[in-house]
XYZ file of C-alpha atoms in Angstrom:
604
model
C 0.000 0.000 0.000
C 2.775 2.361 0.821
C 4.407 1.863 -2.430
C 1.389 2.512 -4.376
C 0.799 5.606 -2.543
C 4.232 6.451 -3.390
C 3.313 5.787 -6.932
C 0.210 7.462 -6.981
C 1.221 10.812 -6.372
C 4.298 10.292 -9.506
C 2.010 9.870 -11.898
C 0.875 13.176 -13.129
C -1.177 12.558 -16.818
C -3.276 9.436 -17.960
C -0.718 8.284 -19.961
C 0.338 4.857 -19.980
C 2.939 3.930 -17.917
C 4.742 0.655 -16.418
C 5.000 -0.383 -13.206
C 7.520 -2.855 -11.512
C 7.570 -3.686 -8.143
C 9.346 -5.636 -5.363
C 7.828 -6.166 -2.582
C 10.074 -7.306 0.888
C 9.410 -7.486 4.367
C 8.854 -4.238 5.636
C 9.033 -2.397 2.519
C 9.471 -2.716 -1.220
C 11.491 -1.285 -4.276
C 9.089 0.172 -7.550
C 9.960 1.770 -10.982
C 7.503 4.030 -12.927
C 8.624 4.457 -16.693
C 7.240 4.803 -20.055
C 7.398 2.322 -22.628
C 10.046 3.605 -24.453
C 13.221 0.996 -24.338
C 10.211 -2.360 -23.497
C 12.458 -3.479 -20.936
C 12.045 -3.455 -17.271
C 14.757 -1.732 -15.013
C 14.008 -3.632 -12.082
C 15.895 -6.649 -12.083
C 16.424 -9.331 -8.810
C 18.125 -12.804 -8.443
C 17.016 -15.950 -9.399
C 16.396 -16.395 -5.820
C 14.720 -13.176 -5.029
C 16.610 -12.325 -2.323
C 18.493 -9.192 -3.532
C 17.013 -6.671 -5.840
C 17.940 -3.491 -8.220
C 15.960 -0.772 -9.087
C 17.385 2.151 -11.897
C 16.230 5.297 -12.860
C 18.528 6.159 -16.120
C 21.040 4.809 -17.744
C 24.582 2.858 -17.464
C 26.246 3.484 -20.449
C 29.227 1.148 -22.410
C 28.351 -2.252 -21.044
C 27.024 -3.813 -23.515
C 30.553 -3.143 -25.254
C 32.712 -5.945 -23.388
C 33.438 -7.116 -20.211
C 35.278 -3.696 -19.290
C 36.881 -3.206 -15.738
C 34.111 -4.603 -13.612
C 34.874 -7.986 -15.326
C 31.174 -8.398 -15.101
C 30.027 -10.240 -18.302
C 27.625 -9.057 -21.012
C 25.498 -12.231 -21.086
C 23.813 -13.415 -24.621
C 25.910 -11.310 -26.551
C 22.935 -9.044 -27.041
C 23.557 -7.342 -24.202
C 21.835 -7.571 -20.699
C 19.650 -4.349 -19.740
C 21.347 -2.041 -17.407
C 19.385 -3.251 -14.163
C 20.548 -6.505 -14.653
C 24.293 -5.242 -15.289
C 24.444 -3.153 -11.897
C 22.876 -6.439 -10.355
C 25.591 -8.315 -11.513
C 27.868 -5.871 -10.407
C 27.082 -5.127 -7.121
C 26.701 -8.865 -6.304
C 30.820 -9.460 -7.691
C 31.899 -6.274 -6.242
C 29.681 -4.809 -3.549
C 29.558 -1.061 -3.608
C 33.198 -0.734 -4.901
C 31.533 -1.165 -8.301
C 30.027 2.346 -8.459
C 33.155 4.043 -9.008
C 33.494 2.281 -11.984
C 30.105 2.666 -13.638
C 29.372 5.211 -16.665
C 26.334 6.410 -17.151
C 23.624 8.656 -15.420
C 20.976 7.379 -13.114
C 20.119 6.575 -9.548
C 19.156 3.356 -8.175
C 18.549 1.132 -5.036
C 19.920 -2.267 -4.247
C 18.157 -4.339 -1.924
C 19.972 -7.273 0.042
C 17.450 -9.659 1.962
C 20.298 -11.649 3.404
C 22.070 -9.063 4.531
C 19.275 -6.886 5.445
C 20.214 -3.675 4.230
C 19.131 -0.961 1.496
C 21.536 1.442 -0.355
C 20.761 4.166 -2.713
C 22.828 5.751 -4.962
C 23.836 8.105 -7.903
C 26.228 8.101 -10.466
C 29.385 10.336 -10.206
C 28.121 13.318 -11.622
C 24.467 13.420 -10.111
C 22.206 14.814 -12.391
C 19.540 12.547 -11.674
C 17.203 13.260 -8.245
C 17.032 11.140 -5.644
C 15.516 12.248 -2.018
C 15.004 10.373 1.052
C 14.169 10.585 4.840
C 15.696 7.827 7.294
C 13.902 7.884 10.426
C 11.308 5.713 12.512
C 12.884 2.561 11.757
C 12.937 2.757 8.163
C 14.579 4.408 4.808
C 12.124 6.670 2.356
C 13.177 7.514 -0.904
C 11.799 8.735 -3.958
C 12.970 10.605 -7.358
C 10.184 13.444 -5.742
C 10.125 14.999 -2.340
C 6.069 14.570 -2.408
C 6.174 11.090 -2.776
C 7.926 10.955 0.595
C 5.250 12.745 1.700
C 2.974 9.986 1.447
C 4.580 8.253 3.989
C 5.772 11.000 6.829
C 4.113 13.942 8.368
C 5.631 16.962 6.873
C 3.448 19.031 9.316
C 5.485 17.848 11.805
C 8.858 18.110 10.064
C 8.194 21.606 9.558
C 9.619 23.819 7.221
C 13.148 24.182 6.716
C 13.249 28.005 6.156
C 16.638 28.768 5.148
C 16.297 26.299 2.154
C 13.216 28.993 1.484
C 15.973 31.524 1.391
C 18.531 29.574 -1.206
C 15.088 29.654 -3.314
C 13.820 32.961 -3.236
C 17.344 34.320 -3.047
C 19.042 32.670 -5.886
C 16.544 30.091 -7.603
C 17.909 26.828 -5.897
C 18.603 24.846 -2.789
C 22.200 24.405 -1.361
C 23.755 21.511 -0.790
C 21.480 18.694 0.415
C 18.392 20.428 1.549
C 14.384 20.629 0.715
C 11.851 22.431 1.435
C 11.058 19.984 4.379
C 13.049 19.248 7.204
C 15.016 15.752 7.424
C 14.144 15.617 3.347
C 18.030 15.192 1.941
C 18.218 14.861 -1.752
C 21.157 12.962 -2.352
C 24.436 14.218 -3.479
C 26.235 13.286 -6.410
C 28.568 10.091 -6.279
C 27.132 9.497 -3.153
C 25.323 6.189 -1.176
C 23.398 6.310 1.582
C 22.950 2.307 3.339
C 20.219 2.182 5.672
C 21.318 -1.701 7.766
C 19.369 -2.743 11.010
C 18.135 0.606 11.666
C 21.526 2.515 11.466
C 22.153 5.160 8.307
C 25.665 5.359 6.580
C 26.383 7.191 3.947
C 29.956 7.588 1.608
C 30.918 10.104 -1.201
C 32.976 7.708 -3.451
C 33.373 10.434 -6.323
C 33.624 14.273 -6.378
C 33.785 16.177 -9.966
C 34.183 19.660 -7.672
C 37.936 18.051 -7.287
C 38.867 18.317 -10.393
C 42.738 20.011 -11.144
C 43.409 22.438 -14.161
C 44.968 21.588 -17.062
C 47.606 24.200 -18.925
C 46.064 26.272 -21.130
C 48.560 25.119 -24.381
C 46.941 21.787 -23.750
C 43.611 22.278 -24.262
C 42.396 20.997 -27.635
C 38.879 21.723 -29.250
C 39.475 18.593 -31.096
C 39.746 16.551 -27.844
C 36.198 18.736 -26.724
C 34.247 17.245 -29.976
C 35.290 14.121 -30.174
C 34.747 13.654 -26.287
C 31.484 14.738 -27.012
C 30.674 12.596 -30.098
C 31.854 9.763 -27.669
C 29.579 10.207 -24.947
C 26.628 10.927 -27.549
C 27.405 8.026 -29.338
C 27.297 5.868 -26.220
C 23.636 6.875 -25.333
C 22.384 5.887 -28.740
C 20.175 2.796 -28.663
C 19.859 0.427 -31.776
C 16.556 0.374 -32.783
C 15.587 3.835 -30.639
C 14.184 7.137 -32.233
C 16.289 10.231 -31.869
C 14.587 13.391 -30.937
C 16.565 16.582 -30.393
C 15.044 19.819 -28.451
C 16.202 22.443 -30.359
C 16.089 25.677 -29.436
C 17.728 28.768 -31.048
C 20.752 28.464 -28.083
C 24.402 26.859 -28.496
C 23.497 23.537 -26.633
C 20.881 21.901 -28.454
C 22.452 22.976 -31.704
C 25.883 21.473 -30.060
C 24.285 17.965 -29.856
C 22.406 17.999 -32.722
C 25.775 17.952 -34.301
C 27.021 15.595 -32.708
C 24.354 13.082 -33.495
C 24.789 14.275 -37.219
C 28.200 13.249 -37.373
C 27.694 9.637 -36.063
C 24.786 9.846 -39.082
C 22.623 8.949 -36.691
C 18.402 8.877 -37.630
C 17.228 12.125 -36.473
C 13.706 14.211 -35.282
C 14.199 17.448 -34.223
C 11.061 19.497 -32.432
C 10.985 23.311 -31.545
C 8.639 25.592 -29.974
C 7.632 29.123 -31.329
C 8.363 30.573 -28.649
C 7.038 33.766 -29.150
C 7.618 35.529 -26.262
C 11.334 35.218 -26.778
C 12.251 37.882 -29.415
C 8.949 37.562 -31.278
C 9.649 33.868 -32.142
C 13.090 34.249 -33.579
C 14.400 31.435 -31.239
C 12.039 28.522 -32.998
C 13.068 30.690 -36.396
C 16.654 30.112 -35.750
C 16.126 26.504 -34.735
C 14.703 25.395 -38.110
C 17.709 27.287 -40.067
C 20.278 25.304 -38.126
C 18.220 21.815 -38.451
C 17.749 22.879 -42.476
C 21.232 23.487 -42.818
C 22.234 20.002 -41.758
C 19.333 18.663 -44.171
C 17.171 17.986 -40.920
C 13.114 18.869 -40.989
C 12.765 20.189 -37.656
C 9.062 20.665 -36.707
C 8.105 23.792 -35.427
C 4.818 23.592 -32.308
C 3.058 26.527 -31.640
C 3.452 28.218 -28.802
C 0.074 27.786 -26.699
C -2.206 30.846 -26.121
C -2.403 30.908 -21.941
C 0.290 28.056 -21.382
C 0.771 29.366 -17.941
C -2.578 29.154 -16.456
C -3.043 25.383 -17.849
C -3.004 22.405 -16.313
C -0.194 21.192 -18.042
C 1.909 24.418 -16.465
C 0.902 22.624 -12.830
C 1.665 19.613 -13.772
C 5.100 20.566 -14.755
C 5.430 22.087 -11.341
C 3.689 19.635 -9.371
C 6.656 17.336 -10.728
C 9.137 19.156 -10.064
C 8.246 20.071 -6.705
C 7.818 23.324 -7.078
C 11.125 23.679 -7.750
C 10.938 25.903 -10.959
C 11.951 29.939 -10.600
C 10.886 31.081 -13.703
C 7.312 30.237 -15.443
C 8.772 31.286 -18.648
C 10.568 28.485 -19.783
C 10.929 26.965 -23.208
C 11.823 23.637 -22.009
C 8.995 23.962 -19.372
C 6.658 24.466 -22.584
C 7.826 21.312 -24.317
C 6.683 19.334 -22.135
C 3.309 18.812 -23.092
C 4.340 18.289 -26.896
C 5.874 14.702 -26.130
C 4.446 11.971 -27.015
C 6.153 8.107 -26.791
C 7.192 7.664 -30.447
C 9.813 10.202 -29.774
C 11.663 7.675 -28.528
C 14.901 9.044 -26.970
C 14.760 13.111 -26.264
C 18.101 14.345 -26.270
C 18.701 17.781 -23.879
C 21.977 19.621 -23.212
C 21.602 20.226 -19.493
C 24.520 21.981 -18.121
C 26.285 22.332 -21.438
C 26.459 26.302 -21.350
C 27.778 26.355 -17.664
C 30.424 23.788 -18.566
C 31.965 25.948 -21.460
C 31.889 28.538 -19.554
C 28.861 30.474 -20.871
C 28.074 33.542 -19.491
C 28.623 32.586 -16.173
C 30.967 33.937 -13.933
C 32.196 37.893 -14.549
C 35.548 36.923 -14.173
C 38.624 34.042 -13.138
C 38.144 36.312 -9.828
C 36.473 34.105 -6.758
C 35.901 36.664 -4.694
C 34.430 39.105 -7.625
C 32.124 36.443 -9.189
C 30.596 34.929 -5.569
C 29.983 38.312 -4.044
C 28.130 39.374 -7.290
C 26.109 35.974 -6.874
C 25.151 36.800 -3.121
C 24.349 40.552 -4.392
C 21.677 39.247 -6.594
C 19.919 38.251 -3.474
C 19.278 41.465 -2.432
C 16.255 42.801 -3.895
C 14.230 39.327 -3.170
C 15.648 39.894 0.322
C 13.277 43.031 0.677
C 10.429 41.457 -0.628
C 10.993 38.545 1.818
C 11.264 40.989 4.522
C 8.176 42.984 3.349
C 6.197 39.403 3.618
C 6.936 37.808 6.331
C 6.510 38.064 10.041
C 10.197 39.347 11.365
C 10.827 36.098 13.542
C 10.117 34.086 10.309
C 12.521 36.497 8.264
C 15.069 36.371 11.082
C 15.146 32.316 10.869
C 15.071 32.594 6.783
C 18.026 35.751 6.288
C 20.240 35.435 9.128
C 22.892 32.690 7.997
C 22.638 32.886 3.807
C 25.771 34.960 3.241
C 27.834 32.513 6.119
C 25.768 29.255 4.067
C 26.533 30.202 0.383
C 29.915 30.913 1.472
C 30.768 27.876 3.206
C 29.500 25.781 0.335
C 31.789 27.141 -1.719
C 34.975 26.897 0.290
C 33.881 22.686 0.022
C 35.622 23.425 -2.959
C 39.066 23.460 -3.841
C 40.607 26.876 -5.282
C 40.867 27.098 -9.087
C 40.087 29.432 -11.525
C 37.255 27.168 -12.667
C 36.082 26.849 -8.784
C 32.710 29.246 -9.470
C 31.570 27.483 -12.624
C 32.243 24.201 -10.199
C 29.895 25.349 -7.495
C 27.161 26.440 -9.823
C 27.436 23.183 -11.483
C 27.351 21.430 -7.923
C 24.860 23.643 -6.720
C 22.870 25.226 -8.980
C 22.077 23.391 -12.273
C 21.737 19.591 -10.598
C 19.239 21.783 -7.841
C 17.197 22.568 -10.805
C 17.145 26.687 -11.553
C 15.340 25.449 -15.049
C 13.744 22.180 -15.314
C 15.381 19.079 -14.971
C 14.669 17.043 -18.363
C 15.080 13.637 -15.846
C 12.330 14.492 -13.752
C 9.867 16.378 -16.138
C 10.101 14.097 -19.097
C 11.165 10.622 -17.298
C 7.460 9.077 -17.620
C 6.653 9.905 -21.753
C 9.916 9.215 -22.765
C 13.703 8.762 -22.506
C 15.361 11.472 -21.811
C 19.189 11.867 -22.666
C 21.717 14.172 -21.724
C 25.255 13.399 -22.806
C 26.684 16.720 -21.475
C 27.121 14.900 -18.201
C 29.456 12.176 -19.753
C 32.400 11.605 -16.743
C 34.612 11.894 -20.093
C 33.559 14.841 -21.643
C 32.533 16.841 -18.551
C 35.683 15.890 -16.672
C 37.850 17.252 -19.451
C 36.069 20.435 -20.023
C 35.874 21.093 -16.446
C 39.507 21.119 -16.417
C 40.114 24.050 -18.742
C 40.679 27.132 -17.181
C 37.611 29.390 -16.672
C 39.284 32.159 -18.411
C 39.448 30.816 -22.088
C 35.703 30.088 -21.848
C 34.293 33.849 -20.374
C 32.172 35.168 -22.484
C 31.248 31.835 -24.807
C 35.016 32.287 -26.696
C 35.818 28.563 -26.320
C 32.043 27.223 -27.560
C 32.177 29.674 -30.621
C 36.363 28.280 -31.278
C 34.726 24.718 -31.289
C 31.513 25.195 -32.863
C 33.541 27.120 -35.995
C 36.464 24.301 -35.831
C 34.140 20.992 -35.913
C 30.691 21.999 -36.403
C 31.262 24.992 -39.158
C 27.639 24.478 -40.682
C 25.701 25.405 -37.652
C 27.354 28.900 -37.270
C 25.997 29.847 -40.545
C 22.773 31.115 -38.785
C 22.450 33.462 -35.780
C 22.378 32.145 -32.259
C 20.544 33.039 -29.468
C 21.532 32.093 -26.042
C 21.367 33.697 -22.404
C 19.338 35.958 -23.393
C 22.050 37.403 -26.370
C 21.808 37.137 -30.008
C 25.196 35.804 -31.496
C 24.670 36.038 -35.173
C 27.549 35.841 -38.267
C 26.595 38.665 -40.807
C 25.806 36.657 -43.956
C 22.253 36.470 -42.664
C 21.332 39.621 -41.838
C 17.318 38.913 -43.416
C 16.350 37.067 -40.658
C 17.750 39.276 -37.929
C 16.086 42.374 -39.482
C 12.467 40.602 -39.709
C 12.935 40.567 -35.649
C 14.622 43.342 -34.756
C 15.358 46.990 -34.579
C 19.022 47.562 -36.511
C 19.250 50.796 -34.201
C 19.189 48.939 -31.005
C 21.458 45.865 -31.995
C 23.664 48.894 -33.467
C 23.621 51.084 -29.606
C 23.959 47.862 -27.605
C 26.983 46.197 -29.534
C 28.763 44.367 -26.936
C 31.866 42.684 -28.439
C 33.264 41.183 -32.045
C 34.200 37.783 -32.252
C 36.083 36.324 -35.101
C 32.996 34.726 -36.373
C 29.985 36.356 -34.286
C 28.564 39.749 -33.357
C 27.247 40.046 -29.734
C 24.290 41.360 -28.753
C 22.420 41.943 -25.646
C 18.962 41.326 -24.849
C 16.149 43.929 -24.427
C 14.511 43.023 -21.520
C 10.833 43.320 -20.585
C 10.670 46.163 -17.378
C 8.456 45.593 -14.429
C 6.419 48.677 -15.815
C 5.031 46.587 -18.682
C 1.474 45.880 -18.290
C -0.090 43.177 -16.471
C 0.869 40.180 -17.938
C -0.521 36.024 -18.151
C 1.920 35.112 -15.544
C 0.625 38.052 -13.512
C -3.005 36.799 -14.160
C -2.630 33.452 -12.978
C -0.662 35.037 -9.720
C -3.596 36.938 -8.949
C -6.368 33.853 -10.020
C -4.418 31.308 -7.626
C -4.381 33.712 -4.317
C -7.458 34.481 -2.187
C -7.899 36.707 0.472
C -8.126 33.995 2.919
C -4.673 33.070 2.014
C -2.841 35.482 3.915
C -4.124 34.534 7.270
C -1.443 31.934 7.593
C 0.625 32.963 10.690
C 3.842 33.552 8.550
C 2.798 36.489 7.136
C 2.673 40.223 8.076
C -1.314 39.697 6.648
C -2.564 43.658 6.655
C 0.194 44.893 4.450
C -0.769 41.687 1.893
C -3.941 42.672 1.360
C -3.456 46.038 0.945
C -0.942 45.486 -1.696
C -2.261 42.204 -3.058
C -5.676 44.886 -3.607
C -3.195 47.453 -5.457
C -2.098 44.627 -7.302
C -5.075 43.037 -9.085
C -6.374 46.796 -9.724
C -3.010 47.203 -12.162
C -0.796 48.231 -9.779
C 3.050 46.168 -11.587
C 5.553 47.005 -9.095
C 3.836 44.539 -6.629
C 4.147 41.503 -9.687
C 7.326 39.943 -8.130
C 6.294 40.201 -4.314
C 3.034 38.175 -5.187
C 5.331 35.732 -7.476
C 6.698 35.327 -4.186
C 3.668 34.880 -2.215
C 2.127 32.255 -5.142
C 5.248 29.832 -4.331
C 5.145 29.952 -1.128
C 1.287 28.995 -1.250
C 1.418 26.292 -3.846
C 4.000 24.645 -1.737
C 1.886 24.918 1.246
C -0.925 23.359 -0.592
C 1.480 20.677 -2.148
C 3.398 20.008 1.067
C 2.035 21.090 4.208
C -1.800 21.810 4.438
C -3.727 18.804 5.886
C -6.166 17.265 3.181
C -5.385 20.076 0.806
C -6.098 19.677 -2.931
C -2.290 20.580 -3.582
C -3.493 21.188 -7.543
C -6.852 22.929 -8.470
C -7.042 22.768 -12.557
C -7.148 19.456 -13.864
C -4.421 18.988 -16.628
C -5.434 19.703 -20.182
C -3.670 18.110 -23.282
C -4.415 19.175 -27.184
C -5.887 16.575 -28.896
């Protein structure tokens, strides 16, 4: 019964999904997946007495025997579960260290009555759990847990509020609730006759610099053509995400090269630069010779049911309702086989992120971010509730990042550690796990490894993506680019840029020349603008009634939350605010609460 309470709350749409379970004494192991790869990833003994779960992928066993001298079977290969089985029964948990792949997984042991969860090295997939009571909870979401604990009485952890509200993601381990841990990456956690360990056997944050004359963009693309190539099933339909950014366009490329049968899907997206990012995502699919279908964008997205429902998975974990991977999600369907994503590929090479090879310059930046969400907070909450949220951020965010060892590439390693796997845009694992496979080969140990170990200051400012993108992928620089809210475009297409923008902006708000690319920055929508959908579904959730919890400093609400639905814009982001922390109370912490009001919608 637990389990399928457990289950219950996962499954967010009436599409058809697979269950496995396990059943033991005293608890039980279960899988929820689509139908995509028609094989189970739940896999147990011939005795039944030890047991595997997956969630994911292990990647280059089926390719020989390999270190773990843990055979392949049929010579058809065995299924993943089945190889981690295998694994962990020769080697115990000294195998993980030398698994590839992405996932998380549990291994049950009857005989030696214990249960161990685990993710790979790098950590991109989620995995939570509470150990208490006698027992070990876990779950790829925090709500599930919540079937089976009190989160009333857990209470809420408030300075994992502030990592949210402050800079769009948790630190470290921490949820929302109290005694929730998600787990880190290359990390187990054994729960054995009612006593918790836990182990980090891998940490990618430790990673040393390699000299700058050694860094090769030919070593980059092949790296990543390896680890793309390794997550390519026989037999399996390739569908890329493209968007008008770097990334996608970087693995669509990659899966060109290793002439692989490709489907590439866009999204209008016509909030972002009046639909020149699913513009620019055709011309770089055409230019390979690959149709890439473009889906509308969907008149009042945000106030669906299909918006919640891509909350509701991920917790509520999502900063920003504008999100073009956010509006994929309900254009998948299961023949799409395997959806390939680039999570994390931007931060890797550098990106935008990070204002200089300073530490000191780029974290106290980061923490300055904070502060105008800090005055909202303060303006919203009762001051003993702000105290216990504000007082230890600054001392929090900075110990986190002295975990990590000094380089010039240590900022780009704590956002990677702390930001991206804590989900500041939605986590393709989690959203899309239950329609159909998704695959991100950015976090290959190979590829990411290596390009972590370049120093941060030949990647500022996108120079070493644009160097390898014009050395190896040529063709797909021969239409503009838009990425982090910048337009990178070369200037023998010039048509396409003029049908979407003012030439007298791009010409005042020239950034920088690159040897094959014009920078650009974005214009970006002021709070003055006029109410908007997002602020329209804001004001449709809230009710008066709302702001009687005992958190809040309730009068002022009211009073501004009145201003507010008569027109009044410079209150939109304090009710943003106030609309998170409400849905999470209705997801998480009010008894019998609905959690979820609109029933999910789907086009036909």
């Amino acid at each position: 019964m637990t389990l399928q309470a457990m289950l219950g709350t996962m499954k967010h749409d009436d599409r058809e999904h697979r269950e496995f379970c396990f059943p033991f004494a005293g608890g039980g192991l279960a899988i929820l997946q689509s139908n995509v790869l028609g094989i189970s990833n739940l896999a147990w003994t011939t005795d039944r007495a030890r047991c595997v779960a997956l969630s994911g992928q292990i990647v280059d066993h089926d390719r020989g025997d390999g270190e773990l001298g843990v055979r392949r079977g049929d010579g058809t290969g065995r299924p993943d579960s089945e190889f981690l089985l295998a694994a962990l029964e020769k080697h115990g948990l000294d195998a993980l260290p030398g698994l590839k792949g992405e996932f998380a997984a549990a291994y049950y042991d009857g005989p030696g009555r214990s249960l161990t969860i685990a993710t790979d090295a790098q950590g991109f997939y989620p995995l939570y759990y509470y150990a208490g009571r006698g027992g070990l909870w876990f779950a790829s979401e925090v709500k599930a847990i919540l079937q089976v604990i009190e989160p009333w009485e857990q209470g809420q952890d408030w300075e994992a509020w502030a990592d949210f509200f402050y800079i769009g993601h948790m630190m470290g381990q921490r949820t929302l609730v109290r005694g929730i841990s998600m787990l880190d990456s290359g990390q187990w956690v054994r729960f054995r006759q009612g006593a918790v360990t836990s182990q980090k056997y891998h940490d990618f944050t430790q990673v040393g610099l390699i000299d700058p004359t050694e860094v090769s963009t030919e070593k980059i693309a092949s790296l990543f053509t390896q680890a793309v190539a390794r997550r390519v099933r026989k037999g399996i339909p390739n569908t890329v995400l493209l968007s008008g950014g770097f990334d996608s366009r970087f693995t669509l490329g990659a899966l060109a090269s290793l002439g692989a049968e490709i489907r590439a899907v866009s999204m209008a997206h016509d909030d972002e630069h009046r639909g020149l990012d699913g513009a620019l995502a055709q011309r770089a699919a055409a230019l390979l010779g690959i149709e890439c279908e473009l889906r509308p964008s969907r008149s009042g997205y945000y106030a669906s049911g299909d918006w919640l429902n891509v909350y509701h998975i991920l917790d509520g974990m999502v900063p920003n309702r504008n999100l073009f991977i956010s509006q994929v999600y309900p254009e998948l369907r299961t023949d799409m086989g395997m959806v390939w994503d680039s999570l994390a590929l931007d931060l890797s090479f550098g990106g935008y992120h990070g204002y200089s090879t300073n530490d000191e310059v780029n974290l106290s930046r980061f923490i300055a971010e904070a502060s105008t969400q800090r005055d909202i907070l303060k303006s919203v909450l009762q001051p003993e509730i702000f105290a216990a949220l504000d007082a230890r951020f600054e001392e929090r965010i900075r110990a986190e990042f002295e975990k990590i060892p000094e380089s010039e590439s240590r900022f780009i390693l704590f956002l990677l550690q702390n930001r991206v796997r804590r989900r500041t845009a939605v986590n393709p694992y989690q959203a899309y796990a239950s329609q159909v496979e998704a695959v991100t080969p950015t976090v290959d140990a190979d590829f990411l490894g290596y390009l972590l170990s370049i120093p941060n200051g030949m990647k500022l400012g996108h120079k070493l993506y644009i160097q390898t993108l014009k050395e190896h992928f040529p063709k797909l620089l021969k239409t503009p680019v838009c990425s982090a809210g910048e337009i990178f475009f070369a200037m023998s297409d010039p048509g396409l840029i003029a049908r979407h923008f003012d030439w007298k902006f791009l010409a005042k708000t020239q950034l920088a020349k690159y040897p094959v690319a014009y920078r650009f920055a974005r214009k970006f929508q002021t709070d003055n603008s006029p109410l908007s959908e997002n602020d329209l579904v804001t004001q449709k959730a809230l009710k008066d009634a709302d702001f009687d919890r005992p958190f809040y400093r309730s009068a002022a609400l009211r009073e501004a939350f009145a201003k507010y639905c008569q027109g009044a814009t410079e209150h939109r982001r304090l009710f943003l605010s106030v609309y998170y922390l409400e849905l999470w109370h209705r997801m998480f912490f009010d008894r019998n609460s609905s959690q979820l009001d609109v029933a999910p919608t789907r086009p036909a």
